[in-house]
Amino acid sequence: RAHTQPADTTPPIVTDSRSSNMVLFLLQIKADTENVSEVALKRDVNLRVSVRNPLNDYEVRENVVFNPSETREQDEGAREPAHHFALKWEGSKKMSILQVLDDKEAASALKKKKAKGLQPRSMTSEDNGGWVPILAMECRGLEPYAFHPMSEEFVITSEGGTTFEEEVELGEGDWADYDEDNDAPVSMEGIEFKFEAV
């Protein structure tokens, strides 16, 4: 006669995957544009975001600055992947990290998630009024929840081909300039940013 074990009635141990796994986030932009052919995020400038602890909404770090073209130096034997920003929440044993993905890494991460049409790219005139993913990042132990543009992050190209890249301040919700070469006003209104987990 086979011996059977009694059913295990112990509840399973539940761990919060948000604190230990890398989560993919997309920074997205939306705006109504006039005479704008392209809005591109530069990859070699400081970016400013606010992050929170996914396990505690009250634990936040506002206005942290990092550069997607510079990875942080790591201690020898560190187990974290190369990353662009790190912090340790109070009471936590592990570092929480943020890693900006390049185009190839973003494509691979999105493919794993079976997410189509979300590859970060420049915003174009065809995107007028719609959300456009402009940056992908993987985070462990932190969630970006706000993007705070400064003045050097974006290059705007007019329909006439003129580029604007100095003091392009998109943080006030609108931006305007004048394309003298083509005698045309260039503007963006209703500018919004959001982070979305994929």
Coordinates of C-alpha atoms in Angstrom, one line a residue:
R1 CA 0.0 0.0 0.0
A2 CA 1.4 3.4 -1.0
H3 CA 2.1 5.9 1.8
T4 CA 0.5 9.3 1.2
Q5 CA 1.6 12.5 2.8
P6 CA -1.1 14.7 4.3
A7 CA -1.9 17.8 2.3
D8 CA 0.3 20.8 3.2
T9 CA -2.0 23.5 4.5
T10 CA 0.8 26.0 5.2
P11 CA 0.1 29.2 3.2
P12 CA 2.8 29.9 0.6
I13 CA 5.3 32.6 1.3
V14 CA 4.4 35.7 -0.6
T15 CA 7.2 38.0 -1.6
D16 CA 6.6 41.4 -3.2
S17 CA 8.3 41.0 -6.6
R18 CA 8.4 44.8 -7.0
S19 CA 11.2 45.0 -4.6
S20 CA 13.5 42.3 -6.0
N21 CA 12.9 42.1 -9.7
M22 CA 13.8 44.6 -12.4
V23 CA 10.7 46.4 -13.6
L24 CA 10.6 48.1 -17.0
F25 CA 9.4 51.7 -17.0
L26 CA 8.8 54.0 -20.0
L27 CA 9.0 57.8 -19.9
Q28 CA 6.4 59.2 -22.2
I29 CA 5.6 62.6 -23.6
K30 CA 2.5 64.1 -25.0
A31 CA 1.9 67.6 -26.6
D32 CA 0.1 69.5 -29.2
T33 CA 2.6 70.9 -31.7
E34 CA 2.7 73.6 -34.4
N35 CA 5.4 73.5 -37.1
V36 CA 7.4 70.9 -35.2
S37 CA 8.7 67.9 -37.1
E38 CA 10.6 66.2 -34.3
V39 CA 11.2 66.3 -30.5
A40 CA 14.2 64.2 -29.5
L41 CA 15.5 63.4 -26.0
K42 CA 19.3 63.8 -25.8
R43 CA 21.1 60.8 -24.3
D44 CA 24.1 62.6 -22.9
V45 CA 22.6 65.1 -20.5
N46 CA 21.4 65.1 -16.9
L47 CA 17.9 64.0 -16.3
R48 CA 15.9 64.8 -13.2
V49 CA 13.2 62.5 -11.8
S50 CA 11.4 61.8 -8.5
V51 CA 11.3 58.2 -7.3
R52 CA 9.4 56.3 -4.6
N53 CA 9.8 53.1 -2.7
P54 CA 7.3 50.6 -4.3
L55 CA 6.6 49.1 -0.8
N56 CA 5.9 52.5 0.9
D57 CA 4.4 55.4 -1.0
Y58 CA 5.5 57.8 1.7
E59 CA 9.2 57.1 1.1
V60 CA 10.2 59.3 -1.8
R61 CA 13.3 61.0 -3.2
E62 CA 12.4 64.1 -5.2
N63 CA 14.5 65.7 -8.0
V64 CA 17.3 63.1 -8.2
V65 CA 19.6 63.7 -11.1
F66 CA 21.5 61.2 -13.2
N67 CA 23.1 61.0 -16.7
P68 CA 22.1 58.1 -19.0
S69 CA 25.5 58.2 -20.6
E70 CA 27.4 57.7 -17.3
T71 CA 27.1 54.5 -15.3
R72 CA 28.0 54.7 -11.6
E73 CA 31.2 53.2 -10.4
Q74 CA 30.6 50.0 -8.5
D75 CA 32.5 48.4 -5.6
E76 CA 34.5 45.3 -6.5
G77 CA 32.3 42.2 -6.1
A78 CA 29.1 44.2 -6.3
R79 CA 26.1 42.1 -7.5
E80 CA 24.1 44.8 -9.1
P81 CA 24.2 45.3 -12.9
A82 CA 25.7 48.5 -14.2
H83 CA 23.3 51.3 -13.4
H84 CA 22.9 55.1 -13.6
F85 CA 21.4 55.8 -10.2
A86 CA 21.2 53.9 -6.8
L87 CA 19.9 54.5 -3.3
K88 CA 19.2 52.5 -0.2
W89 CA 15.9 53.0 1.5
E90 CA 15.9 53.1 5.3
G91 CA 15.7 49.6 6.7
S92 CA 16.6 47.9 3.4
K93 CA 19.5 45.5 2.9
K94 CA 19.7 45.9 -0.8
M95 CA 20.5 48.9 -3.0
S96 CA 17.6 50.1 -5.2
I97 CA 18.8 50.8 -8.7
L98 CA 17.8 52.6 -11.9
Q99 CA 19.3 51.6 -15.2
V100 CA 18.5 53.5 -18.5
L101 CA 18.3 51.1 -21.4
D102 CA 19.9 51.9 -24.8
D103 CA 17.8 51.1 -28.0
K104 CA 19.0 47.5 -28.2
E105 CA 18.4 46.7 -24.5
A106 CA 15.0 48.4 -24.7
A107 CA 14.0 46.4 -27.7
S108 CA 15.0 43.2 -26.0
A109 CA 13.2 44.1 -22.7
L110 CA 10.0 45.0 -24.6
K111 CA 10.2 41.8 -26.7
K112 CA 10.3 39.7 -23.4
K113 CA 7.2 41.5 -22.2
K114 CA 5.5 41.0 -25.6
A115 CA 4.9 44.8 -25.7
K116 CA 4.6 46.0 -29.3
G117 CA 4.9 49.6 -30.5
L118 CA 6.5 50.9 -27.3
Q119 CA 10.1 51.2 -28.5
P120 CA 11.4 54.6 -27.3
R121 CA 11.8 57.1 -30.1
S122 CA 11.6 60.7 -31.0
M123 CA 8.2 62.4 -31.1
T124 CA 7.1 63.5 -34.6
S125 CA 4.4 65.7 -36.0
E126 CA 2.2 62.6 -36.6
D127 CA 2.2 62.0 -32.8
N128 CA 0.4 65.3 -32.2
G129 CA -1.6 64.9 -29.0
G130 CA -0.7 61.2 -28.4
W131 CA 1.6 59.6 -25.8
V132 CA 5.1 58.7 -27.2
P133 CA 7.7 56.6 -25.3
I134 CA 11.0 58.5 -25.3
L135 CA 13.1 56.6 -22.7
A136 CA 13.1 53.0 -21.2
M137 CA 14.6 52.2 -17.8
E138 CA 14.7 49.1 -15.6
C139 CA 14.4 49.7 -11.9
R140 CA 14.7 47.4 -8.9
G141 CA 13.4 48.6 -5.5
L142 CA 12.3 52.0 -6.7
E143 CA 9.6 53.5 -9.0
P144 CA 10.1 56.7 -11.0
Y145 CA 6.9 58.7 -10.8
A146 CA 7.7 62.2 -12.0
F147 CA 10.0 63.7 -14.7
H148 CA 11.2 67.3 -14.1
P149 CA 12.6 68.7 -17.3
M150 CA 15.4 71.3 -16.8
S151 CA 16.5 73.0 -20.1
E152 CA 19.0 71.0 -22.0
E153 CA 17.3 67.6 -22.4
F154 CA 15.5 68.0 -25.8
V155 CA 16.3 69.0 -29.4
I156 CA 13.3 70.3 -31.3
T157 CA 13.4 70.4 -35.1
S158 CA 10.9 72.6 -37.0
E159 CA 9.0 71.6 -40.1
G160 CA 11.5 73.8 -42.0
G161 CA 14.5 71.9 -40.6
T162 CA 15.8 74.4 -38.0
T163 CA 16.9 72.9 -34.7
F164 CA 16.4 74.4 -31.3
E165 CA 18.5 72.9 -28.5
E166 CA 19.5 75.6 -26.2
E167 CA 17.2 76.5 -23.3
V168 CA 14.4 74.3 -24.6
E169 CA 12.4 74.4 -21.4
L170 CA 9.4 72.0 -21.5
G171 CA 8.7 72.0 -17.7
E172 CA 6.1 74.8 -17.8
G173 CA 3.7 72.9 -20.0
D174 CA 4.4 74.9 -23.2
W175 CA 7.2 76.1 -25.3
A176 CA 7.4 78.5 -28.3
D177 CA 10.1 80.0 -30.5
Y178 CA 10.4 81.4 -34.0
D179 CA 12.0 79.7 -37.0
E180 CA 13.5 82.8 -38.7
D181 CA 14.9 80.8 -41.6
N182 CA 11.4 79.8 -42.6
D183 CA 9.4 82.7 -41.1
A184 CA 7.2 80.5 -39.0
P185 CA 6.3 80.2 -35.3
V186 CA 7.2 76.9 -33.7
S187 CA 5.4 75.7 -30.5
M188 CA 4.4 73.0 -28.2
E189 CA 1.4 73.2 -25.9
G190 CA -0.2 71.0 -23.3
I191 CA 3.2 69.3 -22.7
E192 CA 2.8 66.3 -20.3
F193 CA 5.2 63.6 -19.1
K194 CA 4.4 60.3 -17.4
F195 CA 6.1 57.1 -16.4
E196 CA 4.4 53.8 -17.1
A197 CA 5.3 50.3 -15.9
V198 CA 5.3 47.8 -18.8

